[in-house]
Short mmCIF file of C-alpha atoms and ligand atoms in Angstrom, two decimals:
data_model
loop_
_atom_site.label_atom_id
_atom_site.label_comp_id
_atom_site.label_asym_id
_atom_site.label_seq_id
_atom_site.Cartn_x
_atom_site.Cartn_y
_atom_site.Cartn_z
CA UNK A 1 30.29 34.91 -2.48
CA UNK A 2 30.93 31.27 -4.20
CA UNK A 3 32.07 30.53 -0.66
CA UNK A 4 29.52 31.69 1.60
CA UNK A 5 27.25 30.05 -1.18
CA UNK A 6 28.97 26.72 -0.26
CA UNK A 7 29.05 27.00 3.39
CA UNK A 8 25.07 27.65 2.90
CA UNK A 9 24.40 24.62 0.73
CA UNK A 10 26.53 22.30 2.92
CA UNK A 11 24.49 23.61 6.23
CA UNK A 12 21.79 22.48 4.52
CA UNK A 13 22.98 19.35 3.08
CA UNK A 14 23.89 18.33 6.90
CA UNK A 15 20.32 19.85 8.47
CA UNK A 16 18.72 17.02 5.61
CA UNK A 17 21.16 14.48 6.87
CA UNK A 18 18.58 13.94 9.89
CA UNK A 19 18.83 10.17 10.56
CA UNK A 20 15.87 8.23 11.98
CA UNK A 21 18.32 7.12 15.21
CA UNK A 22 18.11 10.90 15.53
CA UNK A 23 14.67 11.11 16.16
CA UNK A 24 13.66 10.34 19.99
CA UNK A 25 10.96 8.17 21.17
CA UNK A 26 7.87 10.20 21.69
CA UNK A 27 4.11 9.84 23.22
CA UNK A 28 0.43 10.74 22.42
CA UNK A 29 -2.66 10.84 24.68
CA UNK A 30 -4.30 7.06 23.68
CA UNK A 31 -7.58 7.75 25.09
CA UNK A 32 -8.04 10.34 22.42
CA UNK A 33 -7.77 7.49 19.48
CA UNK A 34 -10.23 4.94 21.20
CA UNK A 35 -6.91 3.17 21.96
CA UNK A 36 -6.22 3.54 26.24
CA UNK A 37 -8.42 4.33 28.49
CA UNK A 38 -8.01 8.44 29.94
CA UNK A 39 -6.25 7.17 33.52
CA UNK A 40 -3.65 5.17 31.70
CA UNK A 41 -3.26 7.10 28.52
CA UNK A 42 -0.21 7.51 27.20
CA UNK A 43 0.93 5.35 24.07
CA UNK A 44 4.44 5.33 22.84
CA UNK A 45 5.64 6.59 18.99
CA UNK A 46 9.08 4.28 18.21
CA UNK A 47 10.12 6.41 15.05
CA UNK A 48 10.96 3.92 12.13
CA UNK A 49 11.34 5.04 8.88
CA UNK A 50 12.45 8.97 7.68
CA UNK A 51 11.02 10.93 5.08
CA UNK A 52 11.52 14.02 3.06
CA UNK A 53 8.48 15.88 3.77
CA UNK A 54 6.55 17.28 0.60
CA UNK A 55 4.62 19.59 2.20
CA UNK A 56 6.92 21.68 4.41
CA UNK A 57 10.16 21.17 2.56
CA UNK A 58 13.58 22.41 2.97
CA UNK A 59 14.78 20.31 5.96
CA UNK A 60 11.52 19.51 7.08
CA UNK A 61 11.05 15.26 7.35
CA UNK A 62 7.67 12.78 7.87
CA UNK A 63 8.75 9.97 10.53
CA UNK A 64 6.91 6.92 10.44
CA UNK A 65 6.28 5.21 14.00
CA UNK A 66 5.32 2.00 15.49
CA UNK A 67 2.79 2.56 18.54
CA UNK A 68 3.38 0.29 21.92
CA UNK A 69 1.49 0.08 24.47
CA UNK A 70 1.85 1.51 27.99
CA UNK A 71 3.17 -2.00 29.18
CA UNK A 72 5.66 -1.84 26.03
CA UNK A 73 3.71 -4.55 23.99
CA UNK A 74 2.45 -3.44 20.11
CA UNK A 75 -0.67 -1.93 19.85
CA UNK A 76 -3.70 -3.54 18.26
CA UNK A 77 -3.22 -1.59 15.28
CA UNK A 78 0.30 -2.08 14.53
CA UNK A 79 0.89 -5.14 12.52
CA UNK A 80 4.20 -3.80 11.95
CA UNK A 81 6.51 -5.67 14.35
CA UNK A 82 5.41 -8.96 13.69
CA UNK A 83 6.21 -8.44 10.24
CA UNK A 84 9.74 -6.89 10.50
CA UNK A 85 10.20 -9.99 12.72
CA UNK A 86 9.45 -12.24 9.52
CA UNK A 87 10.99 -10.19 7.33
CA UNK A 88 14.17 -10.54 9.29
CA UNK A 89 14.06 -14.37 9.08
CA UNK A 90 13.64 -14.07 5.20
CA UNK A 91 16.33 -11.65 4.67
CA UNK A 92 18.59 -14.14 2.58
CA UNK A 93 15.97 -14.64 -0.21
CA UNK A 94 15.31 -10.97 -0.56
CA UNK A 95 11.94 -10.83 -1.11
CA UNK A 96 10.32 -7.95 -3.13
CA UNK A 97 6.98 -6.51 -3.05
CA UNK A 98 5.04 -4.24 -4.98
CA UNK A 99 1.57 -3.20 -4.18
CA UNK A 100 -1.02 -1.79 -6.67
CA UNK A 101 -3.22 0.75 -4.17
CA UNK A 102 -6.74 1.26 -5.86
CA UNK A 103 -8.81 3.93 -4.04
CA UNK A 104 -12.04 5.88 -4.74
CA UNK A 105 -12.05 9.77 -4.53
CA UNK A 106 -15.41 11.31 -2.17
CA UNK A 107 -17.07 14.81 -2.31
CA UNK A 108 -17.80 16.28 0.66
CA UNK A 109 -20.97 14.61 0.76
CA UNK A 110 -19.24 11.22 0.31
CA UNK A 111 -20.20 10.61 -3.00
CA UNK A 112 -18.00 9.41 -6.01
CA UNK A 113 -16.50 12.73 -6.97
CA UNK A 114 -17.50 14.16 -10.27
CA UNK A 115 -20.50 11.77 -10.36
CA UNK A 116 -23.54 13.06 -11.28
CA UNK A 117 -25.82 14.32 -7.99
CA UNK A 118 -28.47 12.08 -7.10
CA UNK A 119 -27.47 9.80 -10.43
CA UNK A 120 -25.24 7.43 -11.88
CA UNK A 121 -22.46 7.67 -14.63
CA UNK A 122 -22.49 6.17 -17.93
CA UNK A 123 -22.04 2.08 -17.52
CA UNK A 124 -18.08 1.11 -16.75
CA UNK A 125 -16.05 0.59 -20.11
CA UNK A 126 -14.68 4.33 -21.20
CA UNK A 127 -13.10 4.95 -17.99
CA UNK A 128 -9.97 2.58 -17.72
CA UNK A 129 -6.95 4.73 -18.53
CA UNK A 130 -8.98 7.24 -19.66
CA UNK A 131 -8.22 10.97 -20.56
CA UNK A 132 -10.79 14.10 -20.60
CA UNK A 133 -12.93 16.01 -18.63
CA UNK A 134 -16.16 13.14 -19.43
CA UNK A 135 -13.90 9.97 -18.14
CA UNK A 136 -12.04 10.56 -15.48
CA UNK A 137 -12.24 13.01 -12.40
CA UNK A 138 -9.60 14.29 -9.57
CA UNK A 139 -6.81 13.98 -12.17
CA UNK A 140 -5.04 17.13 -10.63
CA UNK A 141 -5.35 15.35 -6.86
CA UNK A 142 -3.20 12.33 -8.12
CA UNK A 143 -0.57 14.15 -10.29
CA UNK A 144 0.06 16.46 -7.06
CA UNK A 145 -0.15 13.17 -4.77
CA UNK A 146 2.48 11.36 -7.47
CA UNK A 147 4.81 14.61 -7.47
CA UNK A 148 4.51 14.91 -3.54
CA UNK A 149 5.69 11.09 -3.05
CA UNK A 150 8.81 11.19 -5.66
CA UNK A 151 9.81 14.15 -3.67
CA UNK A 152 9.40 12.27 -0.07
CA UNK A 153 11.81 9.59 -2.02
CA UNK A 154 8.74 6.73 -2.34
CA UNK A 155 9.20 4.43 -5.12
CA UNK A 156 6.02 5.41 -6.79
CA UNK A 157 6.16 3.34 -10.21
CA UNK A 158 2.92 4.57 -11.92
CA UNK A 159 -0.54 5.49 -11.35
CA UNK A 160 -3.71 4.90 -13.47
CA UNK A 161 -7.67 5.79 -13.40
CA UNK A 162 -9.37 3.09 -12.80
CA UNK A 163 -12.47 1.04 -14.20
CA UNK A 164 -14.77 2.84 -12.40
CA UNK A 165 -15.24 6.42 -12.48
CA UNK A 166 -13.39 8.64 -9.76
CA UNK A 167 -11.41 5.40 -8.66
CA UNK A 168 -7.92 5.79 -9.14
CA UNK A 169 -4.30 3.50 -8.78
CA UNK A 170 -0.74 4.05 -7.99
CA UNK A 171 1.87 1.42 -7.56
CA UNK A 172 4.62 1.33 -5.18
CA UNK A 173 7.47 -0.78 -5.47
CA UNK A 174 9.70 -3.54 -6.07
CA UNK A 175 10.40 -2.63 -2.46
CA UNK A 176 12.50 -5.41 -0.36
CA UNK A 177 11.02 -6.62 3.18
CA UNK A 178 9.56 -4.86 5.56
CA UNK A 179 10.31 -1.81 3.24
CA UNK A 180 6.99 -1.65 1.52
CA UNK A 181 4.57 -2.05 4.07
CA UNK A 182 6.17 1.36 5.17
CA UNK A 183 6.18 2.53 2.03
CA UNK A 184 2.98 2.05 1.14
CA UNK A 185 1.70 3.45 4.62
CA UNK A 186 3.22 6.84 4.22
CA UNK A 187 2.17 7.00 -0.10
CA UNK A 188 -1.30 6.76 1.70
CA UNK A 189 -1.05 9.28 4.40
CA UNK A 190 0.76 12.25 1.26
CA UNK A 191 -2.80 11.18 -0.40
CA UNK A 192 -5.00 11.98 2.58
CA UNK A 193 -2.90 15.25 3.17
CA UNK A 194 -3.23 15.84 -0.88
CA UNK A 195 -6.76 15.31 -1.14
CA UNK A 196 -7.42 17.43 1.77
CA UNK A 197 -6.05 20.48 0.01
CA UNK A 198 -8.34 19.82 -2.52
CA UNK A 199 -11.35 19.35 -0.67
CA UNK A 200 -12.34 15.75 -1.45
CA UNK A 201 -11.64 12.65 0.16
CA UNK A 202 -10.22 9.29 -0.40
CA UNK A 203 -11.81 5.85 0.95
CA UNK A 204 -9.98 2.47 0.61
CA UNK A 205 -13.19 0.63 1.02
CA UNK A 206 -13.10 -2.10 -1.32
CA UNK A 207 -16.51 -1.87 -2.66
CA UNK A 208 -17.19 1.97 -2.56
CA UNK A 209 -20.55 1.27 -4.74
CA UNK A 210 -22.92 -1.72 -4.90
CA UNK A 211 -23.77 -2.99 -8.14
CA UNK A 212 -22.53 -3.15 -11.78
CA UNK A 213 -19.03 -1.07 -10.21
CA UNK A 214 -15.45 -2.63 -9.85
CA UNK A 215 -14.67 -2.75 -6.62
CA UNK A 216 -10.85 -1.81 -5.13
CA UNK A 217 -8.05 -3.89 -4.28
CA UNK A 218 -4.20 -3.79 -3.53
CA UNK A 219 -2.86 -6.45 -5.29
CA UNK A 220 0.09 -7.46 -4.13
CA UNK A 221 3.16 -8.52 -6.57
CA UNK A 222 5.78 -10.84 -5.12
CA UNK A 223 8.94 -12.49 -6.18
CA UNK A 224 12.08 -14.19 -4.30
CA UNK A 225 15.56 -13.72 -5.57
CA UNK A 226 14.98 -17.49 -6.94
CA UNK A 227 11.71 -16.49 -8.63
CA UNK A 228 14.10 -13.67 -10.35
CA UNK A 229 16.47 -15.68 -12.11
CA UNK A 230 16.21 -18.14 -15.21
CA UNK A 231 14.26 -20.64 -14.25
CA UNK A 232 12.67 -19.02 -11.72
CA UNK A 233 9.10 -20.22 -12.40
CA UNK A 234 9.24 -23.56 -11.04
CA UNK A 235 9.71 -21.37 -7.62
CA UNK A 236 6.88 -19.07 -8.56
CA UNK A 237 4.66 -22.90 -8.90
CA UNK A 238 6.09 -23.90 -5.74
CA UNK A 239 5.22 -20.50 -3.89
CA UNK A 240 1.70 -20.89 -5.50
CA UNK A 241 1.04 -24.40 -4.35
CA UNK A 242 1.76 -23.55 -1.10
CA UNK A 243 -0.41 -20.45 -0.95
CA UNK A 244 -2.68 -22.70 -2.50
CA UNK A 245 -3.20 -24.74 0.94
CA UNK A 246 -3.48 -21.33 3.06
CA UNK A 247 -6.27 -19.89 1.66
CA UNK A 248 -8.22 -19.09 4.28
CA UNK A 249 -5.63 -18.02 6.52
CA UNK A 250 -4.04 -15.47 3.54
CA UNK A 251 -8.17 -14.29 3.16
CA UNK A 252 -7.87 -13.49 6.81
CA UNK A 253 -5.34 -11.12 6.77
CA UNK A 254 -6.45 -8.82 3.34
CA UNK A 255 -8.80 -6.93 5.21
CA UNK A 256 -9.28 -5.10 8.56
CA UNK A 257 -12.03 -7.66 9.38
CA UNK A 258 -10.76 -10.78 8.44
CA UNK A 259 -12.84 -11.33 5.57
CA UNK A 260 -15.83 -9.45 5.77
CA UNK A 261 -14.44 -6.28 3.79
CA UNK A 262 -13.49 -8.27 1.05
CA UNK A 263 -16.66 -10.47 0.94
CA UNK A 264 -17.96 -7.69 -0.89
CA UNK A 265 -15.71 -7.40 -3.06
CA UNK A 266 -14.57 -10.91 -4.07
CA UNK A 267 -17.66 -12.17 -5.90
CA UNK A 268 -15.63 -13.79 -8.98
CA UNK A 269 -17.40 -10.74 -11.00
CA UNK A 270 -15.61 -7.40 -12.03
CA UNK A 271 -12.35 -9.28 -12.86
CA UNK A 272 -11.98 -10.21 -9.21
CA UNK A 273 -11.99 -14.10 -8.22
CA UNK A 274 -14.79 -15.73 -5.65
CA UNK A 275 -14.00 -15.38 -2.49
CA UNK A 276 -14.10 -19.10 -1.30
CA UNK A 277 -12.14 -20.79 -4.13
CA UNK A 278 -8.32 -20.50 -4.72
CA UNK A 279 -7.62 -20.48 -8.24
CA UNK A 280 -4.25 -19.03 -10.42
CA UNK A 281 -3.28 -18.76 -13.88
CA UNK A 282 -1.34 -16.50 -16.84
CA UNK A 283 -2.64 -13.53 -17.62
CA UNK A 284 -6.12 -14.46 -15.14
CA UNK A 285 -8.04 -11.21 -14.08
CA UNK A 286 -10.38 -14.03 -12.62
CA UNK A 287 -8.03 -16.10 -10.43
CA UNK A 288 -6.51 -15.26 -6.90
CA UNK A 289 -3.10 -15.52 -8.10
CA UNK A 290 -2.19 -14.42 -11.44
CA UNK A 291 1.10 -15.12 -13.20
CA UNK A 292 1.43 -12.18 -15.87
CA UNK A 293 2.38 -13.23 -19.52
CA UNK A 294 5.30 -11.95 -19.65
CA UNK A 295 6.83 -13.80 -16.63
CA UNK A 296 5.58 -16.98 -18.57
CA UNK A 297 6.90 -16.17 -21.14
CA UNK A 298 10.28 -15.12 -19.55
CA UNK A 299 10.18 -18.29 -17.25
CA UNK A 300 11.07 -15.90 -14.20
CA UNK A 301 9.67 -12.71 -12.37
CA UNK A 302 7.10 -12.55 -9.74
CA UNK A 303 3.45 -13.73 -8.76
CA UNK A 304 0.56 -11.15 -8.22
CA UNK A 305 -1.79 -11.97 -5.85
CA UNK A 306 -4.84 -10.24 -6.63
CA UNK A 307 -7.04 -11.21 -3.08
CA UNK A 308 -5.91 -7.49 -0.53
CA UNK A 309 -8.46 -5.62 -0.53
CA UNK A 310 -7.69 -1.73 -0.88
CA UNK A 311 -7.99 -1.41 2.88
CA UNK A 312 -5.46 -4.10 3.56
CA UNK A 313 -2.89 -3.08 6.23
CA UNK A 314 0.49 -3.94 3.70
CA UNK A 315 2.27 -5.50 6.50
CA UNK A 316 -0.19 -8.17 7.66
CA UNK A 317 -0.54 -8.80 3.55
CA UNK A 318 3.34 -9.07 3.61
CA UNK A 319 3.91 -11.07 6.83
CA UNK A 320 1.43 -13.86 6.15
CA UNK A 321 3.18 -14.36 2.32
CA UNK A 322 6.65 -14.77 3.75
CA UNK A 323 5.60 -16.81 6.16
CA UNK A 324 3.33 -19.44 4.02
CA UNK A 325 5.74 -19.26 0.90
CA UNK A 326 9.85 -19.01 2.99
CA UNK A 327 8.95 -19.71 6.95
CA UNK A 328 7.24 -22.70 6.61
CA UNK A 329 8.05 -26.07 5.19
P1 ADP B 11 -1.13 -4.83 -13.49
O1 ADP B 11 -0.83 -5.32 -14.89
O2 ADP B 11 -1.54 -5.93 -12.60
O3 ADP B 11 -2.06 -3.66 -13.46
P2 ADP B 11 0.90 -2.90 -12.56
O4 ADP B 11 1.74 -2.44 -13.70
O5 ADP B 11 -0.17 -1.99 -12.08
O6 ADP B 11 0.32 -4.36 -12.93
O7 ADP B 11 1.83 -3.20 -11.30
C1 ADP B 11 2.90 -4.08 -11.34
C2 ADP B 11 3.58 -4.13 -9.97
O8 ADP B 11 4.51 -5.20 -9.97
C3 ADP B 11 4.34 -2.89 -9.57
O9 ADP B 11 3.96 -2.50 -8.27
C4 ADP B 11 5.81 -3.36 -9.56
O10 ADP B 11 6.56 -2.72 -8.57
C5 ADP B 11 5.65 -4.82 -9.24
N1 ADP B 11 6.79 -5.66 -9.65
C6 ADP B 11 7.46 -5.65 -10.84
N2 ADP B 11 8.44 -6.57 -10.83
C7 ADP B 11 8.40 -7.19 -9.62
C8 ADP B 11 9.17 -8.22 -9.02
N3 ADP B 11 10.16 -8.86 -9.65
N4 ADP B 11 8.83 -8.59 -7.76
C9 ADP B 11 7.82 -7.99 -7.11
N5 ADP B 11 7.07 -7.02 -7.63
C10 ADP B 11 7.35 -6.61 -8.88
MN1 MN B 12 -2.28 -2.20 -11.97
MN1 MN B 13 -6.07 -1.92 -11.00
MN1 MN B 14 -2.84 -5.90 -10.93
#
């Protein structure tokens, strides 16, 4: 019996051994996602990362993929190679990321969920961290999303509600390289899945609602293995002038449209810093770049950079650090 019970749980330990240079390249009709036309449709899936998957189980796995073109050149949409590329040249100063994903929660009718219909909520202020059934709503959709990505092995960190009412946070990270942008890619996909089950519906626009409401962001935490150790401010000052200089270009690439997301967003109101003015400090909820107290304090740990929008892609966000702070002179 003991034995057959070992034989069993070391069949399955091998069926979960399923590496991702196990999985084979696969395809998917293009013309279907407004990405190839129907002649010339097929688009290729290059498998990259493995996951447990929460929702099946057992030896069941989620496999992340990069999508190339029929002529074998990225798609549009995936920002992923040129990234790995960068984070390949970094490698040596091991650079860690972790990314703070705010995101609003939708009825069916698209409307804040748990907001009054056809009205508003109280005024922001009670919400923040908050705890019963008046302050915060969809508490049960981001417990079961925070249990579903510990089990698919993402390093989920901690979660919050947010300022405004039915907007919620999780963190993922210190994640190294190219690492987080797939990280963070497949923590988003377990919350579409999650929220599906529970009938409502999660949008990463950064400004959800207009007026007197926070809007959503992803900011992104960085450090080098310099930053990390005593001392390690005068390379978190360094890393800052630099990004400093690149304003524009780093604006760019925190939102789908190069900009025009976030313009909404970054007014320099609702702790967020104007969208045409770099600007950093300690402890600053109103500058791009904030340096938190304790790393001040500590004289080493990381940056946060508080411009992504929520509907940043994480490896463009990523990419275009490395390659303003390391890559370039
Ligand atoms: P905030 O005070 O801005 O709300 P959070 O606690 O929500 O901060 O998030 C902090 C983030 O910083 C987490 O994603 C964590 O992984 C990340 N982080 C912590 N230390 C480092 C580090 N040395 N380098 C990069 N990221 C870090
Ligand atoms: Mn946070
Ligand atoms: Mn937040
Ligand atoms: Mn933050």
């Amino acid at each position: 019996m003991a034995r057959l019970r070992t034989i069993n749980f070391l069949q399955k330990l091998i069926l979960s051994l399923i590496l991702i240079s196990d999985c084979p390249v696969w395809n998917y009709d293009g013309s279907s996602t407004y990405q190839a036309e129907g002649s010339n449709s097929d688009m290729y899936l290059h498998p990259v990362a493995i996951y447990r998957d929460p929702f099946r189980r057992g030896k069941n796995k989620l496999v992340l993929c990069e999508v190339y073109k029929y002529n074998k050149t990225p798609a549009e949409t995936n920002k992923r190679q040129s990234c790995k590329k960068a984070m390949d040249k970094a490698r040596d100063v091991h650079p860690w990321f972790g990314i703070e994903q705010e995101y609003t929660l939708l009825d069916s009718t698209k409307y804040p969920f748990g907001w009054p219909k056809n009205g508003f909520p109280g005024p922001q202020g009670p919400y923040y961290c908050g705890v019963g059934a008046t302050k915060v709503f969809g508490r049960d959709v981001v417990e079961a999303h925070y249990r579903a990505c510990l089990y698919a092995g993402i390093k989920i960190a901690g979660c919050n509600a947010e300022v405004m009412p039915a907007q919620w946070e999780f963190q993922v990270g210190p994640c190294e390289g190219i690492d987080m942008g797939d990280q963070l890619w497949i923590a988003r996909y377990i919350l579409d899945r999650v929220a599906e089950d529970f009938g409502v519906v999660v949008t990463y626009d950064p400004k959800p609602m207009t007026g007197d409401w926070n809007g959503a962001g992803a900011h992104t935490n960085y450090s080098t293995k310099e930053m990390r150790e005593p001392g390690g401010i005068k390379a978190i000052e360094e890393a800052i002038k630099k990004l400093g200089k690149q304003h524009a270009r780093h604006i760019k690439a925190y939102d789908p449209k190069g900009g025009e997301d976030n313009k909404r967003r970054l007014t320099g109101h609702h702790e967020t810093s104007s969208i045409e003015d770099f600007s950093a400090g300690v402890a600053n909820r109103g500058a791009s770049i904030r340096i938190p107290r304790q790393v001040a304090e500590d004289g080493m740990g990381y940056l946060e950079d508080r411009r992504p929008a929520s509907n940043c892609d994480p490896y463009s966000v990523t990419e275009v650090i490395i390659v303003t702070t390391v890559l370039e002179e």
